[in-house]
Short mmCIF file of C-alpha atoms and ligand atoms in Angstrom, two decimals:
data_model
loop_
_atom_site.label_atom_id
_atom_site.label_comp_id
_atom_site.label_asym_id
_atom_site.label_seq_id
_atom_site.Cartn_x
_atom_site.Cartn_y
_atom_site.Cartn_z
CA UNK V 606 -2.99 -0.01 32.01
CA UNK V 607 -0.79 1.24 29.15
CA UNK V 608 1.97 3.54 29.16
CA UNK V 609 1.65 7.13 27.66
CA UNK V 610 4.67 9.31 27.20
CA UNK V 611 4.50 12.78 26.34
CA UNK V 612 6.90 14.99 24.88
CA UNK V 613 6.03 18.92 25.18
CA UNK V 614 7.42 20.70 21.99
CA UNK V 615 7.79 24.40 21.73
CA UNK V 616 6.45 24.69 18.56
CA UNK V 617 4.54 22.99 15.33
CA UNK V 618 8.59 22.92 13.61
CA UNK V 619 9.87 20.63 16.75
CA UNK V 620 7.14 18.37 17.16
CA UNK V 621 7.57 17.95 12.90
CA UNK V 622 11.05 17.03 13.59
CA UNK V 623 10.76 14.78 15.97
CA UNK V 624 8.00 13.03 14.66
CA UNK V 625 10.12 12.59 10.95
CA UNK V 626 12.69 11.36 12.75
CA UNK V 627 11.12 8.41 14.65
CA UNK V 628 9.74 7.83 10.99
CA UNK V 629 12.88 7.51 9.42
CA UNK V 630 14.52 5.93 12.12
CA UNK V 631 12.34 2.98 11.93
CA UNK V 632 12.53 2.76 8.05
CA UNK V 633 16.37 2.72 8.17
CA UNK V 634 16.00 -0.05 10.79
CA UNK V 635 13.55 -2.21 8.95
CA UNK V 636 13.17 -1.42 4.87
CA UNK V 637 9.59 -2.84 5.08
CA UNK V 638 7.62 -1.13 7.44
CA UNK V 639 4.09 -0.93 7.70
CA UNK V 640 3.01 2.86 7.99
CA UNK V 641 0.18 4.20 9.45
CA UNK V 642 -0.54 7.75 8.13
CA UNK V 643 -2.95 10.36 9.16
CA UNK V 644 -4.57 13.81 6.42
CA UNK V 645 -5.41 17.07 7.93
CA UNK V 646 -3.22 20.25 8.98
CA UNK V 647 -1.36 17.76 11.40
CA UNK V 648 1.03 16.01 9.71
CA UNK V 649 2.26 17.91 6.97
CA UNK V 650 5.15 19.68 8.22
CA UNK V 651 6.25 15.80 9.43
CA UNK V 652 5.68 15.02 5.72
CA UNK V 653 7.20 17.76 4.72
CA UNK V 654 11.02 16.78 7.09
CA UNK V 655 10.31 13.20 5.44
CA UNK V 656 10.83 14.19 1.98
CA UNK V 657 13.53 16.74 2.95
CA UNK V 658 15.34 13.65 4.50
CA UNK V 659 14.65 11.31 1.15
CA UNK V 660 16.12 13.92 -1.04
CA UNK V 661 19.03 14.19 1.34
CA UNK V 662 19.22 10.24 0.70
CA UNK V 663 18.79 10.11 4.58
CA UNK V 664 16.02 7.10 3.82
CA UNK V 665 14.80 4.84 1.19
CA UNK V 666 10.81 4.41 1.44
CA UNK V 667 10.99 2.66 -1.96
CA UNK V 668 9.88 -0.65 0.24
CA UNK V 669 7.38 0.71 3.09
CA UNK V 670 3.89 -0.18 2.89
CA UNK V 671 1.17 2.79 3.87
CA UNK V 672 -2.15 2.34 5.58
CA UNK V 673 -3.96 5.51 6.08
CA UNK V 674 -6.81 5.54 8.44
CA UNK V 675 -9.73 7.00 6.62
CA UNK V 676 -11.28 8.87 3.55
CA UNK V 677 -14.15 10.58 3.02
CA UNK V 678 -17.29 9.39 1.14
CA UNK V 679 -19.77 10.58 -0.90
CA UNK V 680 -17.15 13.13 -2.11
CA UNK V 681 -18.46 14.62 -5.55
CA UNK V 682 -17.56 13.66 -8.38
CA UNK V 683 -14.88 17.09 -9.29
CA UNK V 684 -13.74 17.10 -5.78
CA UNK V 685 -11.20 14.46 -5.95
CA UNK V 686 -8.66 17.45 -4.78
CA UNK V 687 -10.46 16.89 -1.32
CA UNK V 688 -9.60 13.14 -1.19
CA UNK V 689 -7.02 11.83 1.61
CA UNK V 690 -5.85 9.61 -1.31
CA UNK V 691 -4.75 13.05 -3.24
CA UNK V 692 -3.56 14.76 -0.18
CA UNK V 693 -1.36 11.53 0.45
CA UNK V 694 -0.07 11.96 -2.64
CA UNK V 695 0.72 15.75 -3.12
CA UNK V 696 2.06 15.82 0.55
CA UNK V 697 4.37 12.73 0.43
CA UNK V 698 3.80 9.61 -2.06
CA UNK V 699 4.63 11.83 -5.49
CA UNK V 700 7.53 13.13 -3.85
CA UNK V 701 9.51 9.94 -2.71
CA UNK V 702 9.90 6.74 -3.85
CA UNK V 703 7.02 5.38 -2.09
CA UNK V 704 5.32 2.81 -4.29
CA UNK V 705 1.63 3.61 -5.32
CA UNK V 706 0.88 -0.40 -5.20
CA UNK V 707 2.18 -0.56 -1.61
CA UNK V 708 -0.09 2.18 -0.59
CA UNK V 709 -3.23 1.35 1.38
CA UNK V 710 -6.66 3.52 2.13
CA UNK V 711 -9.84 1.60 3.60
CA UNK V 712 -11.91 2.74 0.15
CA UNK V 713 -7.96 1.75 -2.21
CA UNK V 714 -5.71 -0.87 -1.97
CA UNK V 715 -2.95 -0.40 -3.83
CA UNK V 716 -4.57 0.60 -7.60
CA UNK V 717 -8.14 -1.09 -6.79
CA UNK V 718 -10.79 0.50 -5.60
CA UNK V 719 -12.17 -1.32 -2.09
CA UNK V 720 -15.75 -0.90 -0.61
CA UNK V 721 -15.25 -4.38 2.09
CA UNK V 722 -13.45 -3.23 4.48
CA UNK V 723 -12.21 -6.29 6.26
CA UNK V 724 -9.94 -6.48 3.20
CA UNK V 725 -8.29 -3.17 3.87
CA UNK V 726 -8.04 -4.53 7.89
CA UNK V 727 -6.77 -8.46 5.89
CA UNK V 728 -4.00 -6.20 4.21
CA UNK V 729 -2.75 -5.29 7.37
CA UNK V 730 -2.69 -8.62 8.76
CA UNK V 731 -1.01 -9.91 5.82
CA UNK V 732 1.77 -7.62 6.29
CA UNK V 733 2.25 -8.21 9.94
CA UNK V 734 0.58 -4.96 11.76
CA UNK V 735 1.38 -1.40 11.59
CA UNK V 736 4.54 -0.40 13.05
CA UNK V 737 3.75 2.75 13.32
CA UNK V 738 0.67 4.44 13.59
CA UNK V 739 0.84 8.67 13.35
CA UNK V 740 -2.69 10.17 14.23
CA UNK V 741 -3.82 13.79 14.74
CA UNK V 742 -6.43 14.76 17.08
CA UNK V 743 -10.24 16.63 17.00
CA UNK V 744 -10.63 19.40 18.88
CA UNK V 745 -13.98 16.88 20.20
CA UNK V 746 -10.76 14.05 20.83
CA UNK V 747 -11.07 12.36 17.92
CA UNK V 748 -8.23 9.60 16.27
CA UNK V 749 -8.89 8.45 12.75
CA UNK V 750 -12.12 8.90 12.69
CA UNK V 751 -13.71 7.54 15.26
CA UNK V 752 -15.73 10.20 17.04
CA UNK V 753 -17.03 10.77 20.87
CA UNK V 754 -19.40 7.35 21.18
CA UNK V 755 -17.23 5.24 19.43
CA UNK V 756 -16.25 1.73 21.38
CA UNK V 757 -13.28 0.89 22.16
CA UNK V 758 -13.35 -2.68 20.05
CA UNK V 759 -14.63 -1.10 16.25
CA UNK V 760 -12.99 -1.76 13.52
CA UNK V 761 -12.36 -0.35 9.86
CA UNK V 762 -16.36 0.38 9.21
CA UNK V 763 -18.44 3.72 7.96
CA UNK V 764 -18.99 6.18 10.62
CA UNK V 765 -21.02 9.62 10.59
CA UNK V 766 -19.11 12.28 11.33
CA UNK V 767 -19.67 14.47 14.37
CA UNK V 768 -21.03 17.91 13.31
CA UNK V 769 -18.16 19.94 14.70
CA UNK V 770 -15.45 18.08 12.08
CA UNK V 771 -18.26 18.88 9.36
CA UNK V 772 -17.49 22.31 10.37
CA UNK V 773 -13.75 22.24 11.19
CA UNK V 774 -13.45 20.28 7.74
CA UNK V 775 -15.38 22.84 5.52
CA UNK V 776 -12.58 24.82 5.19
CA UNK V 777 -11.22 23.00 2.70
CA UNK V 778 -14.43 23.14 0.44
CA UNK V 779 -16.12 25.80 -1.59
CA UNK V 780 -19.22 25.29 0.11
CA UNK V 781 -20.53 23.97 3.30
CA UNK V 782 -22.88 21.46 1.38
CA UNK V 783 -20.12 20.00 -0.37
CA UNK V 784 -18.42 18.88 2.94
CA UNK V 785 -19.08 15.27 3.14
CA UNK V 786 -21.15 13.93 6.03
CA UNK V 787 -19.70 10.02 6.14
CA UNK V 788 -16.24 8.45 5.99
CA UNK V 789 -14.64 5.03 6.37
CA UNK V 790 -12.60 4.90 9.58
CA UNK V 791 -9.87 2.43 10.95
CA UNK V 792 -11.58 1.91 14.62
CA UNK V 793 -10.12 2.14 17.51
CA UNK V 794 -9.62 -1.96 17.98
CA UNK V 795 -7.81 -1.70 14.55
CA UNK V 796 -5.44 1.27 15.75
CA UNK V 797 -5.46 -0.03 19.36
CA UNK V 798 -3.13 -2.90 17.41
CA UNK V 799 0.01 -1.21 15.86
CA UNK V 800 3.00 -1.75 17.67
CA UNK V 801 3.39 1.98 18.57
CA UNK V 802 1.50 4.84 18.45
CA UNK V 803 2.61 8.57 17.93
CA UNK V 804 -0.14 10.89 18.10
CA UNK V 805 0.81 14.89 17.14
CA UNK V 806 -1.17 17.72 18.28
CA UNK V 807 -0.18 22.24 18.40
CA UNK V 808 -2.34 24.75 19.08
CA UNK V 809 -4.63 25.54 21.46
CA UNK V 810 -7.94 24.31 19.73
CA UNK V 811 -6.27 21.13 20.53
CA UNK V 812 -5.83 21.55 24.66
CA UNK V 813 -9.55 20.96 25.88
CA UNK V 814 -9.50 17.44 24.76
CA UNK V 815 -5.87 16.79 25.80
CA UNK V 816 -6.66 18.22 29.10
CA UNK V 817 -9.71 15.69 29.25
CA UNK V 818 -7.26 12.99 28.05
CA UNK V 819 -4.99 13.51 31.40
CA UNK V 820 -8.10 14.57 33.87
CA UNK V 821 -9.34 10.80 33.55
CA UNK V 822 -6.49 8.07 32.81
CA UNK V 823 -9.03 5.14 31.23
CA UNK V 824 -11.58 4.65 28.61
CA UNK V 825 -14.25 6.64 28.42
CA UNK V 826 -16.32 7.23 25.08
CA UNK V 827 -16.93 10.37 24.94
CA UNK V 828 -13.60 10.97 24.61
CA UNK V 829 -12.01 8.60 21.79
CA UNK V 830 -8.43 9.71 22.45
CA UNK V 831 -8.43 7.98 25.95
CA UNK V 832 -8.23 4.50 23.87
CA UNK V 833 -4.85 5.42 23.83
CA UNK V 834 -4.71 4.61 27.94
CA UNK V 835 -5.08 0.63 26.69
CA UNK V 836 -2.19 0.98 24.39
CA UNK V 837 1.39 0.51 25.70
CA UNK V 838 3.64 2.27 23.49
CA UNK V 839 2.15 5.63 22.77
CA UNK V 840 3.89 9.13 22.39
CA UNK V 841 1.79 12.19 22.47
CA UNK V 842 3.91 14.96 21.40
CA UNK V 843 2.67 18.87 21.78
CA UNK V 844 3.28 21.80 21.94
CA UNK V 845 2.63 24.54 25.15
CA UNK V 846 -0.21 25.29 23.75
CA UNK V 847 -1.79 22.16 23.06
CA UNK V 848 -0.60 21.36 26.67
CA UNK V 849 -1.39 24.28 28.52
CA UNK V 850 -4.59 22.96 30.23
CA UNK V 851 -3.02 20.21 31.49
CA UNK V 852 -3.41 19.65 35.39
CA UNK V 853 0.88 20.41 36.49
CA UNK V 854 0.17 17.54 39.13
CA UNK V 855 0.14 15.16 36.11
CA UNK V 856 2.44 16.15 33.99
CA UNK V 857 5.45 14.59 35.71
CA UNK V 858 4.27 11.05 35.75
CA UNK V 859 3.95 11.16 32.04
CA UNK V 860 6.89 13.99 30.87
CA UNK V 861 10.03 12.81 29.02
CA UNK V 862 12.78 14.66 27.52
CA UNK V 863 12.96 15.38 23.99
CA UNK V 864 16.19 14.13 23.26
C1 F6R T 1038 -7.10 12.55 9.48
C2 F6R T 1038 -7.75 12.14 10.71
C3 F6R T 1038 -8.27 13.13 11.70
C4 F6R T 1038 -7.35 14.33 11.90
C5 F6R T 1038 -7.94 15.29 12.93
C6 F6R T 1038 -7.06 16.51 13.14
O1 F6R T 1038 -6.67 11.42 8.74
O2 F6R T 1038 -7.89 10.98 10.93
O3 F6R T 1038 -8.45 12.48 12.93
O4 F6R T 1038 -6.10 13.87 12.32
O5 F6R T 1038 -9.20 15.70 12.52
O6 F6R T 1038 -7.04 17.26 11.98
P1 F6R T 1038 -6.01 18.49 11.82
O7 F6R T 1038 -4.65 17.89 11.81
O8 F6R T 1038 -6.37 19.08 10.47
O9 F6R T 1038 -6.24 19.40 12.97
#
């Protein structure tokens, strides 16, 4: 059985913080690391306190290597503005020193375009593993991914997406039929194997499936978050709202300070 800690947050600006921090903490301790990234609404206020710490010469990413853990397919052919691999780059590569070559997606390795996917989980290997790995969550408990059905063993492969991120991703489109249907996915065997995990979650959307994550402290695959129970070195850090649901009986076996 693994070892979760969680970190309650008051707000979306503390758990960005803290989050950046561990980043750059672990860059300034080893030059090369191996990044795991994650897109969406999550992350980009912990993107955001990276680059604010690069221009304050607080880190040096010039060396890092990045593996994100998915990107759409089937995007069309003017929507490129909807890749991860452009999101990547207007929310952090383009604005540090982060070298496009040392950047990884399943469907890019560095400049080349990719379609076998053992060679984007080969990369990895090459390099060591992730150090690493930041993930946001689906409101259905979703990492990378890898939604409710998923096993516990998959690896980097194509996976349908659930109909409820269809819907919580058409936001970002003009049009509902322009949200794609299929992406390529780390699995949760390939994020199961960085040497720590930091997932982020705020907001309230987020507290059924966080709830769920607490409520039952194994695998269970309807719920692809609780991988994380077979991990050892995971922090969850939330806000109130995110962890309002939470049963208070738990909370204390799992609650650290926020130093
Ligand atoms: C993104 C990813 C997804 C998102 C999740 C939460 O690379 O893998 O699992 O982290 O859908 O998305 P947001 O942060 O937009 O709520």
């Amino acid at each position: 059985m693994g070892t979760i800690k969680l970190i309650i947050c008051k707000n979306e600006n503390e758990i960005s913080d803290l989050a950046s921090k561990i980043i750059v903490d672990l860059v300034n301790n080893k030059k090369k690391s191996n990044l795991g990234l994650a897109t969406g609404n999550s992350p980009i206020g912990t993107y955001k306190k990276i680059i604010e710490k690069y221009n304050n010469c607080e880190v040096c990413l010039k060396h890092v290597r990045t593996f994100n853990l998915d990107e759409y397919l089937d995007l069309k052919k003017d929507d490129f503005k909807n890749s991860y691999e452009y999101y990547m780059d207007e929310n952090l590569f383009s604005k540090t020193d982060i070298r496009k070559k040392r950047t990884f997606f399943p469907t890019m390795l560095g400049n080349k375009p990719n379609n076998d996917y053992s060679k984007f989980e080969d990369k990895i290997k090459k390099y060591g593993k992730i150090d690493i790995q930041l993930l946001g969550l689906g409101t259905n408990g979703h990492i990378g991914f890898n939604e409710p059905g998923s096993a516990i063993d998959t690896r980097t492969r194509i996976v349908d997406l659930a109909q409820s991120t269809i819907d919580s991703n058409s936001r970002y489109f003009k049009s509902k039929e322009d949200v794609p249907k299929r992406a390529v996915s780390m699995g949760l065997g390939t994020i199961l194997e960085a040497e720590k995990i930091l997932l982020i979650a705020f907001g309230k959307e987020k507290s059924e499936a966080i709830k769920n994550f607490f409520s039952k402290e194994e695998f269970h695959e309807d719920l692809p978050m609780s991988a994380l129970w077979n991990h050892k070195n995971v922090y969850i850090i939330i806000d109130e709202k995110a962890a309002s649901k939470i049963n208070k009986d738990k909370l204390s076996n799992f609650l650290i300070e926020n130093e």
